[in-house]
Short mmCIF file of C-alpha atoms and ligand atoms in Angstrom, two decimals:
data_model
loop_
_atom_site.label_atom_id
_atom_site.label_comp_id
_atom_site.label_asym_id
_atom_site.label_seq_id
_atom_site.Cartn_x
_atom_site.Cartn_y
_atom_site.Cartn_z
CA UNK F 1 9.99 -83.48 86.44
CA UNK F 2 6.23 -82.95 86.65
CA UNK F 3 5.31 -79.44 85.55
CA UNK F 4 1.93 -78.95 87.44
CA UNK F 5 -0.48 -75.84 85.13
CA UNK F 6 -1.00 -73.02 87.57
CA UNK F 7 -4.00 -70.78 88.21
CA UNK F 8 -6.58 -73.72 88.83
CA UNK F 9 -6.19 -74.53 85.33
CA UNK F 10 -5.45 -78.55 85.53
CA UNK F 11 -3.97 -79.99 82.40
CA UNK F 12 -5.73 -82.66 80.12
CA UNK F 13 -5.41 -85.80 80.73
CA UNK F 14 -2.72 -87.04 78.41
CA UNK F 15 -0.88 -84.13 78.15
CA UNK F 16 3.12 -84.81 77.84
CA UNK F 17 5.39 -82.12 79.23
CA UNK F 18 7.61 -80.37 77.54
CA UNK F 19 11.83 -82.20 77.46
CA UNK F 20 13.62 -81.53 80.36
CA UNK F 21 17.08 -80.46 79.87
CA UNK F 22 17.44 -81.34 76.14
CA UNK F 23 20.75 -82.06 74.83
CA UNK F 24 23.08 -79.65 73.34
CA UNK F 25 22.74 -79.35 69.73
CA UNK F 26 25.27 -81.81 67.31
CA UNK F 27 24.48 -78.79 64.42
CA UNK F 28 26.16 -75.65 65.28
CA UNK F 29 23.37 -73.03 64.21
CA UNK F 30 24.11 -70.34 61.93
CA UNK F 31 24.58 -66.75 63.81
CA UNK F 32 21.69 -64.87 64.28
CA UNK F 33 19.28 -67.60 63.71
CA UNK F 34 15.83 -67.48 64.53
CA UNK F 35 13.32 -70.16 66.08
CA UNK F 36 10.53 -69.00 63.93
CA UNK F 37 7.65 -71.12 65.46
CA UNK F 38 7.27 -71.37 68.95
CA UNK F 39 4.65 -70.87 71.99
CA UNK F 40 4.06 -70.06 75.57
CA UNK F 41 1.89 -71.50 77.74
CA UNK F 42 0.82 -69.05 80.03
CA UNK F 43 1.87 -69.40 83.23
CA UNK F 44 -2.11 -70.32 83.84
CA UNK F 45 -2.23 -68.01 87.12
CA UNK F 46 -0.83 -64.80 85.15
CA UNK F 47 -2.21 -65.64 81.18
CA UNK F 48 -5.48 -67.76 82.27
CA UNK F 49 -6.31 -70.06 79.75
CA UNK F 50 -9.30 -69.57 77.18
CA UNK F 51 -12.55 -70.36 78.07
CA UNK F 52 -13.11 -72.31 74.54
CA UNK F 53 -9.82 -74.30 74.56
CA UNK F 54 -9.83 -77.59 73.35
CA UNK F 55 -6.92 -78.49 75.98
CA UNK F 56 -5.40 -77.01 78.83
CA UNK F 57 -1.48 -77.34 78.66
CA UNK F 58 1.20 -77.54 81.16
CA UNK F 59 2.35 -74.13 81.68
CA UNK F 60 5.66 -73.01 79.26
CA UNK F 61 7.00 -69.37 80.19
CA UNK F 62 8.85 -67.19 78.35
CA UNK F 63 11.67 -67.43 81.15
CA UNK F 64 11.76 -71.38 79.76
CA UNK F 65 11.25 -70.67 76.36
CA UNK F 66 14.18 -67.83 76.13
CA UNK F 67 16.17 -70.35 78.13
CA UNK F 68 15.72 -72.97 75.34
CA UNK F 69 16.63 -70.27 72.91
CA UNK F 70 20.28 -69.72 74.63
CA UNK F 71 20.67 -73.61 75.23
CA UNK F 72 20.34 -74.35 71.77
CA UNK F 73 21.97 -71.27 70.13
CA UNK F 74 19.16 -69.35 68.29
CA UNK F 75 19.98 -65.61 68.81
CA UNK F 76 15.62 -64.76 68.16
CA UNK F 77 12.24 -66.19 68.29
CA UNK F 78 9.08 -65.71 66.63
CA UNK F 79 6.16 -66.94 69.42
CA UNK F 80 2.88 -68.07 67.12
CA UNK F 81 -0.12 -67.83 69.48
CA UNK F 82 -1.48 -71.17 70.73
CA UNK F 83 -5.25 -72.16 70.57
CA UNK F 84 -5.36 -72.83 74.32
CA UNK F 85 -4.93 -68.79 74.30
CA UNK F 86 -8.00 -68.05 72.19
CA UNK F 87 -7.41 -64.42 71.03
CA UNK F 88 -6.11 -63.21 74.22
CA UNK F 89 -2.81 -62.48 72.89
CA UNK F 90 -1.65 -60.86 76.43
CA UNK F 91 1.04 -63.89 76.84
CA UNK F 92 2.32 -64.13 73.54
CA UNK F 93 2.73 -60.23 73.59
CA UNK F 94 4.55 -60.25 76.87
CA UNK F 95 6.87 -62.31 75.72
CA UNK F 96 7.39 -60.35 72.73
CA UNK F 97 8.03 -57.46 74.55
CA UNK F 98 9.97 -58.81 77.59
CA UNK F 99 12.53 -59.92 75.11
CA UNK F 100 14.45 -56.63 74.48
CA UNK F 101 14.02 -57.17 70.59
CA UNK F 102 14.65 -60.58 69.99
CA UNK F 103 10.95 -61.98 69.25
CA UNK F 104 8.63 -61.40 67.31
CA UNK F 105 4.72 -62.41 67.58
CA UNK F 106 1.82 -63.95 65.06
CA UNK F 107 -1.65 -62.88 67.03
CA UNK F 108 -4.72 -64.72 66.68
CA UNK F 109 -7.16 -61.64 66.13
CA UNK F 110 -11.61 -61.70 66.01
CA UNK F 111 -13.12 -59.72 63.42
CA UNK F 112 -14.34 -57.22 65.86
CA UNK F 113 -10.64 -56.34 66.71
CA UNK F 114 -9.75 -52.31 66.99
CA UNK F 115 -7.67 -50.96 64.75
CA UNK F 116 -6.06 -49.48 67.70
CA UNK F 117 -5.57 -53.01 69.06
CA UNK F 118 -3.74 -54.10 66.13
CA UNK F 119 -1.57 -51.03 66.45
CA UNK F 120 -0.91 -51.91 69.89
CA UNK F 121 -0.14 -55.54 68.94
CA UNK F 122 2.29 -54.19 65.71
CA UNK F 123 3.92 -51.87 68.51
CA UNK F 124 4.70 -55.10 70.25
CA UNK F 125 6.33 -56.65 67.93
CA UNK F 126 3.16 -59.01 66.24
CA UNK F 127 3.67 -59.23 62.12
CA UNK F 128 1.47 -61.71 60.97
CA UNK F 129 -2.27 -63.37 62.46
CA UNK F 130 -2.96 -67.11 62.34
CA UNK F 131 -5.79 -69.07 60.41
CA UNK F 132 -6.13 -72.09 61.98
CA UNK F 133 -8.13 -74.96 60.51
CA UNK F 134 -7.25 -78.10 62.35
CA UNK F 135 -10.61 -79.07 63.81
CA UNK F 136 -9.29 -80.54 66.64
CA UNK F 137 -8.01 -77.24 68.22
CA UNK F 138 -10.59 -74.75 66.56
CA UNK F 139 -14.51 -73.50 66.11
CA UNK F 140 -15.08 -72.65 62.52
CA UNK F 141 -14.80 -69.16 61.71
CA UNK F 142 -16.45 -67.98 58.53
CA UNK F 143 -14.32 -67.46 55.39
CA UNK F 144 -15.87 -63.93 54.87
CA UNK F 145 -14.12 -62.61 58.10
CA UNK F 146 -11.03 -64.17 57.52
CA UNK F 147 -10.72 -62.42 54.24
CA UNK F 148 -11.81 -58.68 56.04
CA UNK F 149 -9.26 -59.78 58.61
CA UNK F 150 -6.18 -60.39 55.91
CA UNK F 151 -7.46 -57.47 54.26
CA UNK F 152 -6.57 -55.06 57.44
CA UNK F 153 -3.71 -56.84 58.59
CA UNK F 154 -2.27 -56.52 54.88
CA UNK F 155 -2.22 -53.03 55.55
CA UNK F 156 0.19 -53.30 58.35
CA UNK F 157 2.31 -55.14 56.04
CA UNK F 158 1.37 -58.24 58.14
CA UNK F 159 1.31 -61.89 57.02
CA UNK F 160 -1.20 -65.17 57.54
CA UNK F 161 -0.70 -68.36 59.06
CA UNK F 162 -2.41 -71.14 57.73
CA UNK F 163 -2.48 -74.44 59.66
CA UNK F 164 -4.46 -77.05 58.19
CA UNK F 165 -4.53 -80.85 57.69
CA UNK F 166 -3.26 -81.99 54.31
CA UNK F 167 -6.94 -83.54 53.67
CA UNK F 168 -8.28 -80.38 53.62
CA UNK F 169 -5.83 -78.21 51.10
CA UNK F 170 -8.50 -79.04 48.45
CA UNK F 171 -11.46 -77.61 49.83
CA UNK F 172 -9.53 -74.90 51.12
CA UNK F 173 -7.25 -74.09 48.58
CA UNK F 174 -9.46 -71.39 46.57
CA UNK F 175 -9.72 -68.92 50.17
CA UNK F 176 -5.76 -69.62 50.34
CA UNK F 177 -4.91 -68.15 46.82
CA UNK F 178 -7.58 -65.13 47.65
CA UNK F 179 -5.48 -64.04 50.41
CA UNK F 180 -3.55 -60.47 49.28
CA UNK F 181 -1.05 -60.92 51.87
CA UNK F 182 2.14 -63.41 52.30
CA UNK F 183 0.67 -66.53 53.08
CA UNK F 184 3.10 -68.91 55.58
CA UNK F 185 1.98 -72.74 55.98
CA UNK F 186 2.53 -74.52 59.36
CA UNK F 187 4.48 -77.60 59.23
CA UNK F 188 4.42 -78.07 55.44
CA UNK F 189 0.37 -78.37 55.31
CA UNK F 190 0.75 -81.61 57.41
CA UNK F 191 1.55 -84.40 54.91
CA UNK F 192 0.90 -87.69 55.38
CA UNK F 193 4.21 -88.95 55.32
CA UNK F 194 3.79 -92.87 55.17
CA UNK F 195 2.23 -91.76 51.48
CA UNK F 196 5.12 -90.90 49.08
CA UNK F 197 6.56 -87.98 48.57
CA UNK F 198 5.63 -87.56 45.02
CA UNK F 199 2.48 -89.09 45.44
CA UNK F 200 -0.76 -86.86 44.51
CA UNK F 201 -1.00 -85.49 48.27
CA UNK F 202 1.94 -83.81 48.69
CA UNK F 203 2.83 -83.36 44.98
CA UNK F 204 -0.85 -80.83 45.34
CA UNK F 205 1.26 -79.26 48.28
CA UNK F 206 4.29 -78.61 45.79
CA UNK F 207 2.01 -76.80 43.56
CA UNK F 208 0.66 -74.79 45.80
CA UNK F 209 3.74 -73.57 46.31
CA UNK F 210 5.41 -73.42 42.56
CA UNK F 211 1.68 -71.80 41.79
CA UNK F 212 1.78 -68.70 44.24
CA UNK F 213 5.25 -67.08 45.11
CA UNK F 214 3.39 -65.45 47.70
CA UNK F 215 3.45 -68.86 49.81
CA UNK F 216 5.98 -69.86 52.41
CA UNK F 217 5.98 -73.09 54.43
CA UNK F 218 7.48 -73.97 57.75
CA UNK F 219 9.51 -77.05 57.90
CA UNK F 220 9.03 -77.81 60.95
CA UNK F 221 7.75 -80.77 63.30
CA UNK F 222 9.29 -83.77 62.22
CA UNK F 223 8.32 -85.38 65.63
CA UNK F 224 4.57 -84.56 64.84
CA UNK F 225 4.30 -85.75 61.38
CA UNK F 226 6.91 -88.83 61.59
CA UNK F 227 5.16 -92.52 61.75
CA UNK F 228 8.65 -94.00 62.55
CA UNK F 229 9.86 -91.40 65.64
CA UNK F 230 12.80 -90.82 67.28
CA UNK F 231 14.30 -93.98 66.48
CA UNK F 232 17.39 -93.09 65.04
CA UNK F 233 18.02 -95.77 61.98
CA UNK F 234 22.21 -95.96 62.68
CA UNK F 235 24.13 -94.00 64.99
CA UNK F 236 25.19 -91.50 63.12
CA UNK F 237 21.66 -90.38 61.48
CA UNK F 238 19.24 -88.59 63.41
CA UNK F 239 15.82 -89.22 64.03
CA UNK F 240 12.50 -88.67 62.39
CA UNK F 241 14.00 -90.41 58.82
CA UNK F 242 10.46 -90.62 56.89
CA UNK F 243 9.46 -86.83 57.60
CA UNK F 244 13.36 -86.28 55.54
CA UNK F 245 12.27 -86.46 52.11
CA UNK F 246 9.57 -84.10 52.66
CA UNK F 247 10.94 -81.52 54.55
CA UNK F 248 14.06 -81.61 51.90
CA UNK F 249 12.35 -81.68 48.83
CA UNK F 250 10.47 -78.40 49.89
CA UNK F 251 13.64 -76.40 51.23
CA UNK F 252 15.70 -77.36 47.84
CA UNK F 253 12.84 -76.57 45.58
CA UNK F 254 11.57 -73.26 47.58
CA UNK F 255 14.89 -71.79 49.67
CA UNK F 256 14.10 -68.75 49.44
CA UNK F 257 10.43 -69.43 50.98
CA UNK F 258 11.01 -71.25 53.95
CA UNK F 259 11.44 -71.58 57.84
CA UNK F 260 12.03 -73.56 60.72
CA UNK F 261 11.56 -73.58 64.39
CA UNK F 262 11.31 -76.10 67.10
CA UNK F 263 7.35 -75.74 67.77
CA UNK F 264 8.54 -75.99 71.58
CA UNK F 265 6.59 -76.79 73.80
CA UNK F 266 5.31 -79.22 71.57
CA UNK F 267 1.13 -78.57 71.84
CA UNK F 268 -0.65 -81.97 71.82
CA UNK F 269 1.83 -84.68 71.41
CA UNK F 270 0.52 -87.96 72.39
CA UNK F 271 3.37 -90.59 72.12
CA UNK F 272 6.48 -88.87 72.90
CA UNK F 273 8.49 -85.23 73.85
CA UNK F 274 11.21 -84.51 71.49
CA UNK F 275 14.20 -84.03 72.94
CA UNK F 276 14.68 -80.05 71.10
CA UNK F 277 18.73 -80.89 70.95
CA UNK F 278 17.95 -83.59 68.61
CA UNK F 279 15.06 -81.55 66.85
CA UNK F 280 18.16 -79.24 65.74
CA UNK F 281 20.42 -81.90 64.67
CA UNK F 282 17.60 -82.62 62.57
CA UNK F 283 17.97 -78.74 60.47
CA UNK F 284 21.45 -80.52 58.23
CA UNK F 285 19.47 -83.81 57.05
CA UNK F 286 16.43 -81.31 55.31
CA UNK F 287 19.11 -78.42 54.74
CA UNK F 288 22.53 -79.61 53.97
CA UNK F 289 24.34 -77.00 52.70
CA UNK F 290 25.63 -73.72 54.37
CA UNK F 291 24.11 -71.51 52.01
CA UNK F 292 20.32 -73.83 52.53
CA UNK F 293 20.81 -73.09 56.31
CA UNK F 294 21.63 -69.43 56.20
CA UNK F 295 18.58 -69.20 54.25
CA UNK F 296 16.24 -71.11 56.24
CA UNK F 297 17.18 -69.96 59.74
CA UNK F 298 18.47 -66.51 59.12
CA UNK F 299 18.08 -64.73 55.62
CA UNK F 300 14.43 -65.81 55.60
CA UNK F 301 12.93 -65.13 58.83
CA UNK F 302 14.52 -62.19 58.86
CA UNK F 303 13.01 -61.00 55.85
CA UNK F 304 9.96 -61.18 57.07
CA UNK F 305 9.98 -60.28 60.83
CA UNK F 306 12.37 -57.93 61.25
CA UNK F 307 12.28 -56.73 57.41
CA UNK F 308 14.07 -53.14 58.74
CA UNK F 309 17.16 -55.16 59.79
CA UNK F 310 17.40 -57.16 56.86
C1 LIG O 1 1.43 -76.43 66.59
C2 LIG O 1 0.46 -77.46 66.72
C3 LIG O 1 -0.64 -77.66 67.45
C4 LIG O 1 -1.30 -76.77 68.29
C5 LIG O 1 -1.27 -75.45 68.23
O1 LIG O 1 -2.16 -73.40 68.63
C6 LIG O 1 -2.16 -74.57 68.97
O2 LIG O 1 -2.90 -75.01 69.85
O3 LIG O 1 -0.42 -74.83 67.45
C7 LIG O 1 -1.27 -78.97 67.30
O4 LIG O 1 -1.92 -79.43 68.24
O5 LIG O 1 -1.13 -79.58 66.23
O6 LIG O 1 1.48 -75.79 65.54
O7 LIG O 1 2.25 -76.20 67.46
#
């Protein structure tokens, strides 16, 4: 099913829709576990798009997105704010508070941002802003506001998100171990994962990690870092093999320090749309214990969204 953007917005080009009616999960979730990166698109005619986007998405409610969450049997979400948003956080926040509790939000916030705003964004449920430095989706912002913006946010007893591609840890690693705050990397900073896994890449990734206890990472988007795909090698495995290694090596040698989520609706995908069913049967191959997935979908993400539960 086509899923036309609303509002006059008209989607780029190659843009692949999110999975209709994924399959039900293999992997019976922990209770309470939480999706802990996510997005919504939108819709375009209620949450217009950002004049400076770098691509205009198919529109992905929070209706959709909190239907996902029941389908595959996560009990909360955490919605990270897309770029195609700018720092118009109005949908993310919506969805937020729409969801009687159950998400939380990571804003994307300018330097010239009210205290007052950010109390209005803590009140709806945002705990952490995101630094994004993928070049692709962002304008450089100067490392000097970042660093006032942690700074304030700190004092909320916020957190940063760091995207960035794996290339770039180097050059950016000395503004990542400034940061005062908890410091969460998207999609385990991006490896290249046709390089090995204790090759000098990742191995730099590791100890950023082992280096700063203040530093989390997501393990998320196997379907955006795999070279292989989908494929599943036998029938019994599930897909996304090569990004394994990776994804396990970090959640064994940081439990404690990690998180997972099914990055639905999938921003900028070019080859294929995981099937989010198969994205959770996925969570045992990197995890394969009880006591890893607790950790990783529940103990963890609680801790640091809804820290007054915990
Ligand atoms: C992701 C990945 C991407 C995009 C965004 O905010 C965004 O636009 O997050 C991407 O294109 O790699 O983290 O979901």
């Amino acid at each position: 099913m086509s899923k036309p953007t609303s509002g006059g917005f008209t989607k780029t080009d190659t843009w692949l829709d999110w999975y209709d009616g994924p399959s039900k999960p293999r992997f019976q979730l922990p209770p309470g576990s939480v999706d802990a990166h996510c997005h919504v698109f939108g819709p375009g005619a209620e949450f217009p798009y950002a004049p400076e986007r770098k691509y205009t998405p198919c529109d992905a409610s929070k209706a959709q997105l909190y239907a996902l969450r029941d389908h595959l049997g996560f009990s909360r979400n955490v919605v990270v704010q897309a770029t195609c948003h700018g720092a118009d956080n109005s949908a993310m926040v919506d969805a937020c508070v729409s969801s009687g509790g159950r998400a939380r939000g990571v804003a994307t916030v300018r330097r010239s941002v009210s205290d007052e705003e950010l109390q209005r964004l803590h009140a709806a449920g945002v705990r952490g802003v995101r630094f994004n430095f993928v070049k692709r989706l962002v304008d450089f912002t100067p490392k000097e506001e970042l660093l006032e913006i942690a700074s304030r946010i700190h004092l909320l007893g916020w957190h940063v998100v760091i995207y960035f591609e794996a290339v770039d840890l180097p050059e950016l690693w000395d503004f990542f171990t400034a940061l005062p705050t908890t410091v969460v990397v998207d999609h385990m900073g991006t490896p290249d994962v046709s390089k090995l896994v204790d090759g000098p890449e990742f191995e730099l990734f590791l100890k950023f990690m082992r280096e700063h206890p203040n530093v989390w990472s997501k393990v998320t988007c196997p379907e955006r870092l795999s070279v292989t795909g989908p494929r599943a090698l036998d029938g019994e495995q599930a897909a996304y093999q090569d990004v394994v290694p990776f994804a396990r090596r970090v959640v064994s040698e940081f439990p404690d320090r990690v998180l997972w989520g099914t990055d639905w609706p999938h921003p900028n995908l070019r080859k294929h749309m995981p099937d989010d069913g198969l994205l959770v049967d996925f969570i045992p191959q990197i995890a394969p214990t009880a006591e890893l997935q607790k950790k990783l979908l529940v103990d963890n993400p609680m801790r640091l969204y809804w820290p007054e539960e915990h």
